Short mmCIF file of C-alpha atoms in Angstrom, two decimals:
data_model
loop_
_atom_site.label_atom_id
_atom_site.label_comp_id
_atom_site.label_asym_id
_atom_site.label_seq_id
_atom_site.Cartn_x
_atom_site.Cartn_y
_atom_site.Cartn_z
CA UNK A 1 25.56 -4.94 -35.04
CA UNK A 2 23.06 -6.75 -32.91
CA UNK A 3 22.68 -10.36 -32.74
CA UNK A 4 19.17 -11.09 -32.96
CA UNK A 5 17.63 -14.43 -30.76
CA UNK A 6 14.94 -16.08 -32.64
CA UNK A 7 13.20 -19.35 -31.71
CA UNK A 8 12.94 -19.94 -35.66
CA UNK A 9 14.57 -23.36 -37.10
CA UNK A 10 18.25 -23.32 -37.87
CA UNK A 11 20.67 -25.85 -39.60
CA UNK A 12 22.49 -25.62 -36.34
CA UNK A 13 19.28 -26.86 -33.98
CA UNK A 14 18.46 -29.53 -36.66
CA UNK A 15 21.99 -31.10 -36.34
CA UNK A 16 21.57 -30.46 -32.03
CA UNK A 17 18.37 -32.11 -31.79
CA UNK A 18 19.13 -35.59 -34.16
CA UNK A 19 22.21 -36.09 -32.08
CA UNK A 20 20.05 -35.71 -29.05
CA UNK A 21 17.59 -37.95 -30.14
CA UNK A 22 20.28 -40.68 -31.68
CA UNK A 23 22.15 -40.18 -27.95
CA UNK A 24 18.54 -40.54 -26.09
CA UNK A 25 18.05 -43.79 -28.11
CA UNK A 26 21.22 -45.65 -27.33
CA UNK A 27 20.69 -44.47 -24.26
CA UNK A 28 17.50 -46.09 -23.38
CA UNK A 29 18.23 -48.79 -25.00
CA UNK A 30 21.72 -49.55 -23.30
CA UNK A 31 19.32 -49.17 -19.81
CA UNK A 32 17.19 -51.69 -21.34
CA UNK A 33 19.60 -54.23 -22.53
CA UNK A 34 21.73 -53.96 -18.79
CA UNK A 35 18.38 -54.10 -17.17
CA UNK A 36 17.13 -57.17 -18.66
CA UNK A 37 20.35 -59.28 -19.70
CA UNK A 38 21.33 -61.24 -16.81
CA UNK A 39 24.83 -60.95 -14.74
CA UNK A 40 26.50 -64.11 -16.20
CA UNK A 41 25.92 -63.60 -19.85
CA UNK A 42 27.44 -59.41 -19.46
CA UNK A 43 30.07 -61.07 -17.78
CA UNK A 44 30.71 -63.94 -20.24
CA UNK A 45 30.65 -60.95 -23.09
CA UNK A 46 33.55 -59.49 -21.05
CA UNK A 47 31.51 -56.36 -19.72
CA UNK A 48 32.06 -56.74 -16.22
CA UNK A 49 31.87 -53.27 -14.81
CA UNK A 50 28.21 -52.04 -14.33
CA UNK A 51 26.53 -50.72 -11.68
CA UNK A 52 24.22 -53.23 -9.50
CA UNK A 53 20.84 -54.25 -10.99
CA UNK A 54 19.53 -52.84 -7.99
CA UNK A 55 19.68 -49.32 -9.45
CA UNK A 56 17.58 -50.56 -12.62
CA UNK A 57 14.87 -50.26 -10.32
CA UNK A 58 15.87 -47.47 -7.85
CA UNK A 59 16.72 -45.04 -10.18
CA UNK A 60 13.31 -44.12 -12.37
CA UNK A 61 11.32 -44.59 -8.59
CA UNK A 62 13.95 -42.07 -6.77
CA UNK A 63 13.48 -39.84 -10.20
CA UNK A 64 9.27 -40.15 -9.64
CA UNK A 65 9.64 -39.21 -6.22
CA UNK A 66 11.88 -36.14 -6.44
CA UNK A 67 9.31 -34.72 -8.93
CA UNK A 68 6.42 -35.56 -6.67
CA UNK A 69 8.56 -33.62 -4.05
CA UNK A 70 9.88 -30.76 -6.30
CA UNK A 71 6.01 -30.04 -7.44
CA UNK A 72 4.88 -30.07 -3.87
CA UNK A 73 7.69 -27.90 -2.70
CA UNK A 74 7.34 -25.88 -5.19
CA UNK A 75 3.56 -24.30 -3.83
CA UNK A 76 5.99 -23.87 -0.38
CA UNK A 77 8.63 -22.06 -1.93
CA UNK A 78 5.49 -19.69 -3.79
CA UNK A 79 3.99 -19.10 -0.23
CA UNK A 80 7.04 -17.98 1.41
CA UNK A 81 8.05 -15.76 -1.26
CA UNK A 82 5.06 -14.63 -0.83
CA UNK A 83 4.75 -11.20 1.21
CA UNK A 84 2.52 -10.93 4.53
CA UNK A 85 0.02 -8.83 4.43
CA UNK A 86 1.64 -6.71 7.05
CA UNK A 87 4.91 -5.90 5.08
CA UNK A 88 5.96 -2.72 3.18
CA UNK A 89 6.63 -4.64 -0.46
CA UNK A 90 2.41 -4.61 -0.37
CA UNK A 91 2.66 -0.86 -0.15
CA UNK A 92 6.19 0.39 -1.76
CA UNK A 93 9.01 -0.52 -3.26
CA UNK A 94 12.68 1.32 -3.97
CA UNK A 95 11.28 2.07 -7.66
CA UNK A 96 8.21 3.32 -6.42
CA UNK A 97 10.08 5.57 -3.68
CA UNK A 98 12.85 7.12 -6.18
CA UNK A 99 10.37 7.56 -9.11
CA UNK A 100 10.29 11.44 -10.77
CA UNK A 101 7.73 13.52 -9.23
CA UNK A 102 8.02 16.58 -11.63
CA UNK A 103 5.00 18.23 -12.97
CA UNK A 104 3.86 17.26 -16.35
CA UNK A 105 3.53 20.16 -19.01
CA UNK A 106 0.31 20.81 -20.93
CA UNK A 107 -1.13 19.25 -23.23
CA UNK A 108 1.91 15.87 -22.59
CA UNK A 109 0.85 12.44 -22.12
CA UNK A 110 1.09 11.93 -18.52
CA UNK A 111 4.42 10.13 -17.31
CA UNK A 112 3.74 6.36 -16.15
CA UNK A 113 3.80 6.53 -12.26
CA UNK A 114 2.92 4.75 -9.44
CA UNK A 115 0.43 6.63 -7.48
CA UNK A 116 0.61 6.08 -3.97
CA UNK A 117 -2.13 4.29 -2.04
CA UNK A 118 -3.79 7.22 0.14
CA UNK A 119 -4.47 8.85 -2.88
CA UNK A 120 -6.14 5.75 -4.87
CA UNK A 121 -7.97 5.07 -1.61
CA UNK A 122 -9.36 8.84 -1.65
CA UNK A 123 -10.60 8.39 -5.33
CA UNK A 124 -11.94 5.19 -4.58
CA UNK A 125 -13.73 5.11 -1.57
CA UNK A 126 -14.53 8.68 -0.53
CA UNK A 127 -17.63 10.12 -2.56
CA UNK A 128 -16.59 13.31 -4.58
CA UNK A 129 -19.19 15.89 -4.86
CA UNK A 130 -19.10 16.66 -8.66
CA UNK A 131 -18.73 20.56 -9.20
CA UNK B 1 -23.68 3.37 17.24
CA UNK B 2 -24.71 1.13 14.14
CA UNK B 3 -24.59 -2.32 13.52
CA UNK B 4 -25.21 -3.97 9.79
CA UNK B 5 -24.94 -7.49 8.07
CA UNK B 6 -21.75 -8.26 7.20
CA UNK B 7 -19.33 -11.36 6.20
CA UNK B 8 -15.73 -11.68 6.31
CA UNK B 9 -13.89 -13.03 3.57
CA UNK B 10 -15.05 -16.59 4.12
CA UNK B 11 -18.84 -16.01 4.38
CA UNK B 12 -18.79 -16.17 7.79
CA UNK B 13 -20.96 -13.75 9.20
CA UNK B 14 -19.65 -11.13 11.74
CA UNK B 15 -20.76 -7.87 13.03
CA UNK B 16 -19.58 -4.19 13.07
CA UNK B 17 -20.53 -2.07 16.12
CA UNK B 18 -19.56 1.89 14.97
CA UNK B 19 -19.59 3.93 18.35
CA UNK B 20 -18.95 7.97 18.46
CA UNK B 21 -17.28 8.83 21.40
CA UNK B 22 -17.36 12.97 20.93
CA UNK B 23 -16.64 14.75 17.27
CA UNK B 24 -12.92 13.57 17.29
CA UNK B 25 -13.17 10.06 19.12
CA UNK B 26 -14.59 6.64 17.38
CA UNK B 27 -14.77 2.92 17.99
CA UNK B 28 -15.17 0.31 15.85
CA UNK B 29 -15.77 -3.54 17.09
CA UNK B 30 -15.36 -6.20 14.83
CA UNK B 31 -16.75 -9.51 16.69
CA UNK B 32 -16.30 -13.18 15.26
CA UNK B 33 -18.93 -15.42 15.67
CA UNK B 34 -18.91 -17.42 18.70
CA UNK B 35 -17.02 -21.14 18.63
CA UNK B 36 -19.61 -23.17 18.05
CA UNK B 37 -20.97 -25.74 20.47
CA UNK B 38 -21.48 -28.68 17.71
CA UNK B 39 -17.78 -28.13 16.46
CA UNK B 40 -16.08 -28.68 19.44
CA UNK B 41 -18.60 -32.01 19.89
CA UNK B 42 -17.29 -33.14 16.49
CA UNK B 43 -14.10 -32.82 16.91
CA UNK B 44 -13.93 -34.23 20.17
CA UNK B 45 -15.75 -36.85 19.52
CA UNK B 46 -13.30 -38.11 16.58
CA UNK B 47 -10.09 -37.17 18.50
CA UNK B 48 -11.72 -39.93 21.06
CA UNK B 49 -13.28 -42.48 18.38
CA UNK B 50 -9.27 -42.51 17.24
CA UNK B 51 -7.56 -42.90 20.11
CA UNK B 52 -10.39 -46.04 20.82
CA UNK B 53 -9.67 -47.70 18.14
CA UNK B 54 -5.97 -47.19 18.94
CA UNK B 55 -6.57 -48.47 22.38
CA UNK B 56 -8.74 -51.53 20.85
CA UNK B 57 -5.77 -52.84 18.67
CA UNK B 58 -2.93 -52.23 21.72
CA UNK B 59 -4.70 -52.87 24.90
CA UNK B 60 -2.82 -49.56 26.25
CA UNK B 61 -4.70 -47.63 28.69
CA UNK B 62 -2.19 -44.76 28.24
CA UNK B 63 -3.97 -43.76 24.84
CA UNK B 64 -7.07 -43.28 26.46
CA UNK B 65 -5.73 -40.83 29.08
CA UNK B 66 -3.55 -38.75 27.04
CA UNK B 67 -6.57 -38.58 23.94
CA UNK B 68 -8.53 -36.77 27.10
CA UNK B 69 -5.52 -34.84 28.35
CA UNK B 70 -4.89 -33.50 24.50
CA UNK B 71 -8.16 -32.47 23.95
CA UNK B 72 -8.79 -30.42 27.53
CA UNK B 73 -5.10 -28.66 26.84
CA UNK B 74 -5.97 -28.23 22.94
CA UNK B 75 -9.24 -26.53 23.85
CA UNK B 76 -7.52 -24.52 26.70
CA UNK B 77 -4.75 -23.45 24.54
CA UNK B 78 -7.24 -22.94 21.60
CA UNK B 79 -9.81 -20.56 23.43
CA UNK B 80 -6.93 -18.68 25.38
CA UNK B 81 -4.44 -18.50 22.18
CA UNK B 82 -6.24 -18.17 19.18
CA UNK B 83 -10.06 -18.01 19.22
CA UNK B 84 -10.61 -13.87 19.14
CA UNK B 85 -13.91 -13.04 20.15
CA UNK B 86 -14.17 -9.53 19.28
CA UNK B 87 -11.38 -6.54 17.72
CA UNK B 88 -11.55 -3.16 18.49
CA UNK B 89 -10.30 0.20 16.95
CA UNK B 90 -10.34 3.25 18.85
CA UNK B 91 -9.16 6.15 16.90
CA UNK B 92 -8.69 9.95 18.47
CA UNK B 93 -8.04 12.50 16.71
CA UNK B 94 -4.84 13.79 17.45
CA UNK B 95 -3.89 11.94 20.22
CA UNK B 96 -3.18 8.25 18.25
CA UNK B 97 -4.77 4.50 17.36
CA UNK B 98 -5.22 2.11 19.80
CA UNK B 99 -6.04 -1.81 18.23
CA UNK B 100 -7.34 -4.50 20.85
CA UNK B 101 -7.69 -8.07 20.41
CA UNK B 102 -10.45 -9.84 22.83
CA UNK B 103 -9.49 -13.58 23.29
CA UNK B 104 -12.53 -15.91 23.89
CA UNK B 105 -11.30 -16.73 27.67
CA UNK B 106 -11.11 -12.88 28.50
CA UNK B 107 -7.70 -12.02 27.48
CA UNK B 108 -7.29 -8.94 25.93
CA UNK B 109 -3.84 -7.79 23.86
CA UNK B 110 -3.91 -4.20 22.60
CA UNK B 111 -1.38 -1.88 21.44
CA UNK B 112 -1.09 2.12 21.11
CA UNK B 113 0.14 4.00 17.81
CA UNK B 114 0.80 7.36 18.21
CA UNK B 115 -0.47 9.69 15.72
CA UNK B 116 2.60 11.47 14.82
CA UNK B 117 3.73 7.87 14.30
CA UNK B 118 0.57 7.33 11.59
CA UNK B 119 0.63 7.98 8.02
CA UNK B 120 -2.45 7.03 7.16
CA UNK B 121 -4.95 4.26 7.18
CA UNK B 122 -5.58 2.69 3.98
CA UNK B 123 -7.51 -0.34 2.48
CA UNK B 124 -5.18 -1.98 0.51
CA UNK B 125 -5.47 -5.53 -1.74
CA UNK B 126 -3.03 -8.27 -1.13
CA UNK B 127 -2.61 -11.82 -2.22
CA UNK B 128 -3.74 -14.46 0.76
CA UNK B 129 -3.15 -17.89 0.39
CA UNK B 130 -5.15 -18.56 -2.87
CA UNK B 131 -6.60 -15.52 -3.81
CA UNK B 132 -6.34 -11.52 -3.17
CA UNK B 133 -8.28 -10.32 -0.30
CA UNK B 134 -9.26 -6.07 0.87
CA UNK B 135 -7.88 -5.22 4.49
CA UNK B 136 -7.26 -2.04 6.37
CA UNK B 137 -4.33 -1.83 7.57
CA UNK B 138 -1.95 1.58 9.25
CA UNK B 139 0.74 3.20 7.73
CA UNK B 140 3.65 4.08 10.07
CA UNK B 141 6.15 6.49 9.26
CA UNK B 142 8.99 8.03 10.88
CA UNK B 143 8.24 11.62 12.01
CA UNK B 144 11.84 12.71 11.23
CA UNK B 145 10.67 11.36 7.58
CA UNK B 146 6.99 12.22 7.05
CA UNK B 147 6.98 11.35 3.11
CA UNK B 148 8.25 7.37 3.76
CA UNK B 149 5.87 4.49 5.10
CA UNK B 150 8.45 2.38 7.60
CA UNK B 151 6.08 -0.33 8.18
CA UNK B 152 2.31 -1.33 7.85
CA UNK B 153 -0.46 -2.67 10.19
CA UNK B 154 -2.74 -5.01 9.20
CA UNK B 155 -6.36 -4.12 11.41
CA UNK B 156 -8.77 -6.76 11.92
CA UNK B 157 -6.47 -9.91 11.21
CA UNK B 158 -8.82 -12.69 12.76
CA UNK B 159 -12.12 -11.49 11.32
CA UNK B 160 -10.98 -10.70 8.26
CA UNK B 161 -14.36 -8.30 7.34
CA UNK B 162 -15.30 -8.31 3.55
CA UNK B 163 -15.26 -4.56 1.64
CA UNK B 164 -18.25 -3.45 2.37
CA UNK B 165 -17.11 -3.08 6.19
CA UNK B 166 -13.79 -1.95 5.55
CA UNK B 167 -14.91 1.22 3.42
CA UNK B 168 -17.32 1.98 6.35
CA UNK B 169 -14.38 1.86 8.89
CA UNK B 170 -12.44 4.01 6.09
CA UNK B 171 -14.64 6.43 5.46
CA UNK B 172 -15.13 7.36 9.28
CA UNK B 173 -11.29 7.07 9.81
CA UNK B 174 -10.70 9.72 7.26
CA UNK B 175 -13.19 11.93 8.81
CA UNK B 176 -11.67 12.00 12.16
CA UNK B 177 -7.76 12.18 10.27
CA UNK B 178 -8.61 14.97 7.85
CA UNK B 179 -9.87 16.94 10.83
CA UNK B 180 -6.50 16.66 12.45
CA UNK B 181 -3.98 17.22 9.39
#
């Protein structure tokens, strides 16, 4: 029996996605009420160990950065995946080298196969004399 | 001998000089256009406006001398290293390829590819930077293993000559290879 994946709504994702957004609420507002609330009244409440109100600040401008960086680096990473024009993977690859060459019987719809380059380049750029 | 309008990929405009040696010999010359005279004045002239104003803000001679120092090496290095003036293919029948690059001081780099070292010499599209550019390039194979391409050659790297040059080249390449096969 297969499991099937669907993207479709389930009672499951409802429950997933309220405690997400109920988590993503305190959440902010927690940062908000630390960021805002001065040292001597969190102190005077008895909440004494939080992280310096430096980081209020720091952290969404190192977060902005590493995106700017990550979108940047991510048209590097693209180039240098991407092959020179003097390497084989423009040509051939393994699939394309240990593919089935066998003949197709009449009247068959022709296997899916890579044809290799010469051979497009001779259909494409040599004139054929039509018999 | 024949020589057409063409661009490379760019819309530069280069030439293609097609020379027949004898029924199994053939040369084709790619040339770049020249570096032009108002370029070099440009860029000269702002490498030297910037190291001015540099000089006019900290009084420091030394800018002045190494802004004129960096531009004679940076054309030196640029005309010696990197500006090609003119690429060659000289293919015989039989015999093998030989691909030379003519540097704009007079340097020449060429290499030799046998033919039992040559597949064959296709035009084949690959993605460039931002888009997906034609080029001829050599396919090398092993002659122990005739059926598998080891490694490809791409010709005419600095020019870069649009399609309708390449298929010229092609066509007359084939000529001379399906003679000797």
């Amino acid at each position: 029996m297969m499991v099937e994946n669907s993207p479709s709504p389930l009672p499951e994702r409802a429950i997933y996605g309220f405690v997400l957004f109920l988590g993503s609420q305190f959440g902010f507002l927690l940062y908000v009420v630390w960021a805002f609330v001065p040292d001597d009244w969190l102190h005077s409440a008895g909440l004494t160990y939080w992280p310096q109100k430096y980081w209020a600040l720091a952290a969404p401008i190192y977060l902005l950065v590493t995106l700017t960086t990550c979108f940047v680096l991510l048209f590097g990473v693209n180039m240098m995946n991407t092959a020179p024009l003097g390497s084989v993977d423009n040509i051939t690859d393994r699939y394309a080298r240990s593919q089935c060459t066998a003949e197709d019987q009449e009247g068959v719809i022709p296997r899916l196969r890579d044809v290799p380059i010469s051979e497009i380049n001779r259909l494409f750029y040599l004139d054929h004399h039509e018999p | 001998m024949a020589e057409e309008e063409f661009t490379d990929i760019n819309g530069n405009s280069i030439s293609l000089d097609c020379q027949t040696h004898s029924a199994f010999c053939r040369e084709f010359t790619v040339t770049s256009p020249k570096l032009s005279l108002r370029k070099v004045m440009v860029y000269t002239c702002f490498i030297w406006l910037f190291a001015y104003a540099i000089f006019f803000f900290t009084e420091n001679t030394a800018v002045l001398s190494s802004a004129i120092l960096l531009t004679l090496a940076g054309m030196m290095i640029h005309i010696h290293f990197v500006k090609v003036d003119h690429e060659t293919l000289l293919i015989i029948g039989s015999l093998g390829v030989q691909l030379s690059s003519s540097y704009a001081s007079g340097r020449e780099s060429t290499t030799f590819i046998e033919m039992s070292k040559l597949k064959d010499i296709v035009i084949n599209e690959a993605v460039y930077m931002h888009s997906i550019i034609y080029y001829l390039c050599i396919l090398i194979k092993d002659p122990a293993e005739p059926e598998t391409v080891t490694s490809v050659v791409p010709l005419f790297q600095s020019s870069k000559p649009r399609l309708n040059c390449l298929v010229q080249v092609y066509r007359s390449c084939q000529e001379i290879l399906a003679q000797t096969r």
